[in-house]
Short mmCIF file of C-alpha atoms in Angstrom, two decimals:
data_model
loop_
_atom_site.label_atom_id
_atom_site.label_comp_id
_atom_site.label_asym_id
_atom_site.label_seq_id
_atom_site.Cartn_x
_atom_site.Cartn_y
_atom_site.Cartn_z
CA UNK C 1 8.10 -4.30 28.30
CA UNK C 2 8.08 -1.05 27.08
CA UNK C 3 7.01 -1.99 24.00
CA UNK C 4 4.48 -4.43 24.76
CA UNK C 5 2.57 -1.58 27.01
CA UNK C 6 2.74 0.77 23.97
CA UNK C 7 1.81 -2.05 21.41
CA UNK C 8 -1.55 -2.96 23.61
CA UNK C 9 -1.95 1.03 24.87
CA UNK C 10 -1.73 2.60 20.54
CA UNK C 11 -4.26 -1.14 19.85
CA UNK C 12 -6.85 0.37 22.47
CA UNK C 13 -6.26 3.78 21.54
CA UNK C 14 -7.53 3.18 17.97
CA UNK C 15 -10.58 1.13 19.09
CA UNK C 16 -12.01 4.19 20.40
CA UNK C 17 -12.11 5.97 17.97
CA UNK C 18 -15.08 6.33 15.49
CA UNK C 19 -15.06 4.68 11.24
CA UNK C 20 -15.88 8.29 10.22
CA UNK C 21 -12.50 9.01 11.54
CA UNK C 22 -10.85 6.15 9.53
CA UNK C 23 -12.98 6.47 6.78
CA UNK C 24 -12.11 10.54 6.10
CA UNK C 25 -8.54 10.05 7.97
CA UNK C 26 -7.18 6.69 4.89
CA UNK C 27 -8.25 9.28 2.24
CA UNK C 28 -6.43 11.84 3.73
CA UNK C 29 -3.52 10.08 3.50
CA UNK C 30 -3.86 8.93 0.90
CA UNK C 31 -3.61 11.76 -0.84
CA UNK C 32 -0.96 13.32 0.50
CA UNK C 33 0.64 9.84 -0.28
CA UNK C 34 -0.12 9.86 -4.15
CA UNK C 35 0.73 13.21 -4.10
CA UNK C 36 4.51 13.58 -2.03
CA UNK C 37 5.26 10.17 -3.41
CA UNK C 38 6.80 9.53 -7.09
CA UNK C 39 3.68 6.53 -7.98
CA UNK C 40 5.26 6.66 -11.70
CA UNK C 41 8.18 6.35 -11.49
CA UNK C 42 7.59 3.16 -8.54
CA UNK C 43 8.04 0.08 -10.07
CA UNK C 44 7.94 -2.84 -7.56
CA UNK C 45 6.09 -1.80 -4.90
CA UNK C 46 5.02 -3.46 -0.88
CA UNK C 47 1.95 -2.24 0.27
CA UNK C 48 -0.30 -4.92 2.60
CA UNK C 49 -3.67 -6.30 3.21
CA UNK C 50 -4.74 -4.27 6.49
CA UNK C 51 -6.05 -5.59 9.21
CA UNK C 52 -7.40 -4.54 12.07
CA UNK C 53 -7.37 -0.53 11.80
CA UNK C 54 -4.63 -0.61 9.56
CA UNK C 55 -4.42 2.48 6.92
CA UNK C 56 -6.60 1.11 3.55
CA UNK C 57 -5.41 1.68 0.71
CA UNK C 58 -7.75 1.56 -2.20
CA UNK C 59 -6.69 4.95 -3.51
CA UNK C 60 -2.94 3.90 -3.18
CA UNK C 61 -4.15 0.80 -5.62
CA UNK C 62 -5.89 2.59 -7.91
CA UNK C 63 -2.55 5.15 -8.28
CA UNK C 64 -0.39 2.43 -8.77
CA UNK C 65 -2.94 0.53 -11.67
CA UNK C 66 -3.09 3.33 -13.45
CA UNK C 67 0.60 3.42 -13.88
CA UNK C 68 0.72 -0.81 -14.82
CA UNK C 69 3.42 -1.29 -12.19
CA UNK C 70 3.97 -4.10 -9.76
CA UNK C 71 1.60 -4.13 -6.14
CA UNK C 72 3.51 -6.99 -4.35
CA UNK C 73 1.81 -8.22 -0.22
CA UNK C 74 3.60 -10.05 2.15
CA UNK C 75 3.08 -13.26 2.94
CA UNK C 76 4.54 -15.49 6.20
CA UNK C 77 6.07 -19.23 6.58
CA UNK C 78 6.56 -21.65 9.41
CA UNK C 79 9.99 -20.11 10.87
CA UNK C 80 8.69 -16.37 11.46
CA UNK C 81 9.55 -16.21 7.99
CA UNK C 82 8.20 -13.87 5.26
CA UNK C 83 8.36 -13.52 1.50
CA UNK C 84 6.58 -10.68 -0.96
CA UNK C 85 3.88 -12.27 -3.23
CA UNK C 86 3.36 -10.43 -6.95
CA UNK C 87 -0.05 -9.38 -6.73
CA UNK C 88 -2.43 -9.95 -10.45
CA UNK C 89 -5.87 -9.78 -10.93
CA UNK C 90 -5.80 -13.56 -11.16
CA UNK C 91 -3.93 -13.76 -7.67
CA UNK C 92 -5.89 -16.64 -5.50
CA UNK C 93 -6.04 -15.35 -1.76
CA UNK C 94 -6.16 -17.59 1.27
CA UNK C 95 -6.13 -16.05 5.59
CA UNK C 96 -3.70 -16.99 7.15
CA UNK C 97 -3.51 -17.89 10.07
CA UNK C 98 -3.72 -14.25 11.73
CA UNK C 99 -7.12 -14.07 9.16
CA UNK C 100 -5.29 -11.45 6.69
CA UNK C 101 -5.73 -11.98 3.02
CA UNK C 102 -2.27 -14.00 1.03
CA UNK C 103 -0.86 -14.34 -2.56
CA UNK C 104 -1.04 -17.91 -3.47
CA UNK C 105 2.66 -18.32 -5.89
CA UNK C 106 5.93 -18.48 -6.12
CA UNK C 107 6.35 -15.11 -7.74
CA UNK C 108 8.11 -13.72 -5.37
CA UNK C 109 10.68 -11.24 -4.79
CA UNK C 110 13.72 -9.59 -3.43
CA UNK C 111 13.62 -6.90 -0.81
CA UNK C 112 15.95 -5.11 -1.83
CA UNK C 113 14.47 -4.92 -6.00
CA UNK C 114 10.87 -3.09 -4.72
CA UNK C 115 11.07 0.63 -5.23
CA UNK C 116 9.43 1.72 -2.38
CA UNK C 117 8.17 -0.30 0.92
CA UNK C 118 4.78 0.63 2.48
CA UNK C 119 4.60 -1.57 5.77
CA UNK C 120 2.06 -1.48 8.81
CA UNK C 121 2.57 -0.95 11.99
CA UNK C 122 0.87 -0.35 15.24
CA UNK C 123 3.12 2.28 16.83
CA UNK C 124 6.40 4.20 15.30
CA UNK C 125 8.82 5.99 17.85
CA UNK C 126 10.30 9.69 18.05
CA UNK C 127 13.10 7.98 15.37
CA UNK C 128 11.03 6.46 13.29
CA UNK C 129 11.36 2.65 14.47
CA UNK C 130 8.49 0.62 13.82
CA UNK C 131 5.94 -1.63 16.02
CA UNK C 132 4.68 -3.90 14.79
CA UNK C 133 2.16 -7.13 16.00
CA UNK C 134 4.74 -8.41 18.22
CA UNK C 135 5.71 -11.50 15.70
CA UNK C 136 8.93 -9.87 14.12
CA UNK C 137 8.19 -10.54 10.38
CA UNK C 138 9.46 -7.83 8.94
CA UNK C 139 11.90 -7.40 11.48
CA UNK C 140 13.36 -11.02 9.80
CA UNK C 141 12.92 -9.98 6.62
CA UNK C 142 14.18 -6.82 5.77
CA UNK C 143 17.18 -7.29 8.68
CA UNK C 144 19.72 -6.56 6.05
CA UNK C 145 18.64 -3.09 5.01
CA UNK C 146 18.88 -1.54 8.08
CA UNK C 147 22.92 -1.39 6.97
CA UNK C 148 22.31 -1.25 3.29
CA UNK C 149 23.09 2.30 1.87
CA UNK C 150 20.74 1.34 -1.25
CA UNK C 151 17.29 0.67 0.66
CA UNK C 152 13.85 1.06 -1.00
CA UNK C 153 12.26 4.13 0.18
CA UNK C 154 10.19 2.07 2.96
CA UNK C 155 7.34 4.82 3.96
CA UNK C 156 4.39 4.45 7.21
CA UNK C 157 0.95 4.98 7.08
CA UNK C 158 -0.51 5.45 10.03
CA UNK C 159 -2.50 7.76 11.95
CA UNK C 160 -1.22 10.88 14.82
CA UNK C 161 -2.15 8.75 17.68
CA UNK C 162 0.11 6.27 16.44
CA UNK C 163 3.27 8.80 17.08
CA UNK C 164 5.23 7.83 19.86
CA UNK C 165 6.71 10.88 22.13
CA UNK C 166 9.66 8.06 23.02
CA UNK C 167 12.40 5.71 21.79
CA UNK C 168 11.42 2.29 21.62
CA UNK C 169 13.72 0.93 18.81
CA UNK C 170 16.04 -1.21 18.93
CA UNK C 171 18.86 -2.09 15.89
CA UNK C 172 16.66 -4.72 14.73
CA UNK C 173 13.38 -3.16 13.82
CA UNK C 174 12.63 -1.31 10.23
CA UNK C 175 13.05 2.04 10.25
CA UNK C 176 11.09 4.18 8.65
CA UNK C 177 11.86 7.03 5.43
CA UNK C 178 8.32 8.36 5.64
CA UNK C 179 5.51 8.25 7.67
CA UNK C 180 2.33 10.16 6.27
CA UNK C 181 -0.42 10.31 8.80
CA UNK C 182 -4.09 12.66 8.88
CA UNK C 183 -1.98 15.61 9.49
CA UNK C 184 1.90 14.75 9.49
CA UNK C 185 4.62 14.25 6.83
CA UNK C 186 7.44 13.31 9.40
CA UNK C 187 10.89 12.47 7.56
CA UNK C 188 13.45 10.45 9.61
CA UNK C 189 16.30 9.69 7.09
#
């Protein structure tokens, strides 16, 4: 139960940090993303509606919209399946069973058609393996990417405290190419 213990510890650490910390760190993280990743060339982007203390995306959304590129958002289905919906001005949003907004449409994209995927996390290990909330939705939806030579840029946005100095990844875990925190850019590719 190593992952469960790490997950619990990281979530507790996040609860102890101030709203001011998150506000300031989110700005630094997003500005770094905009500076280091070619958003203009990234036509299809996976983003997320931040849940709990996940890194905010408002500046990044604005930058993507400035280039008139596409934003897709995860949506979960029965049997722990996940697909990715196009976000549009007139998108209808509905909270799922976890309280996270999802887009109610049938306009999905194959994950291999993304240029950049910004995937939320609870933690990341020394090899770039993602630790989520434990449902396995992203792992199942992106399982074929771990063995593919051609795939999108997979980016994690998080805070320094979420970088774990040990190995907990398993073969099915999503692996990041880059993780950007308020003080670091970590490359795993």
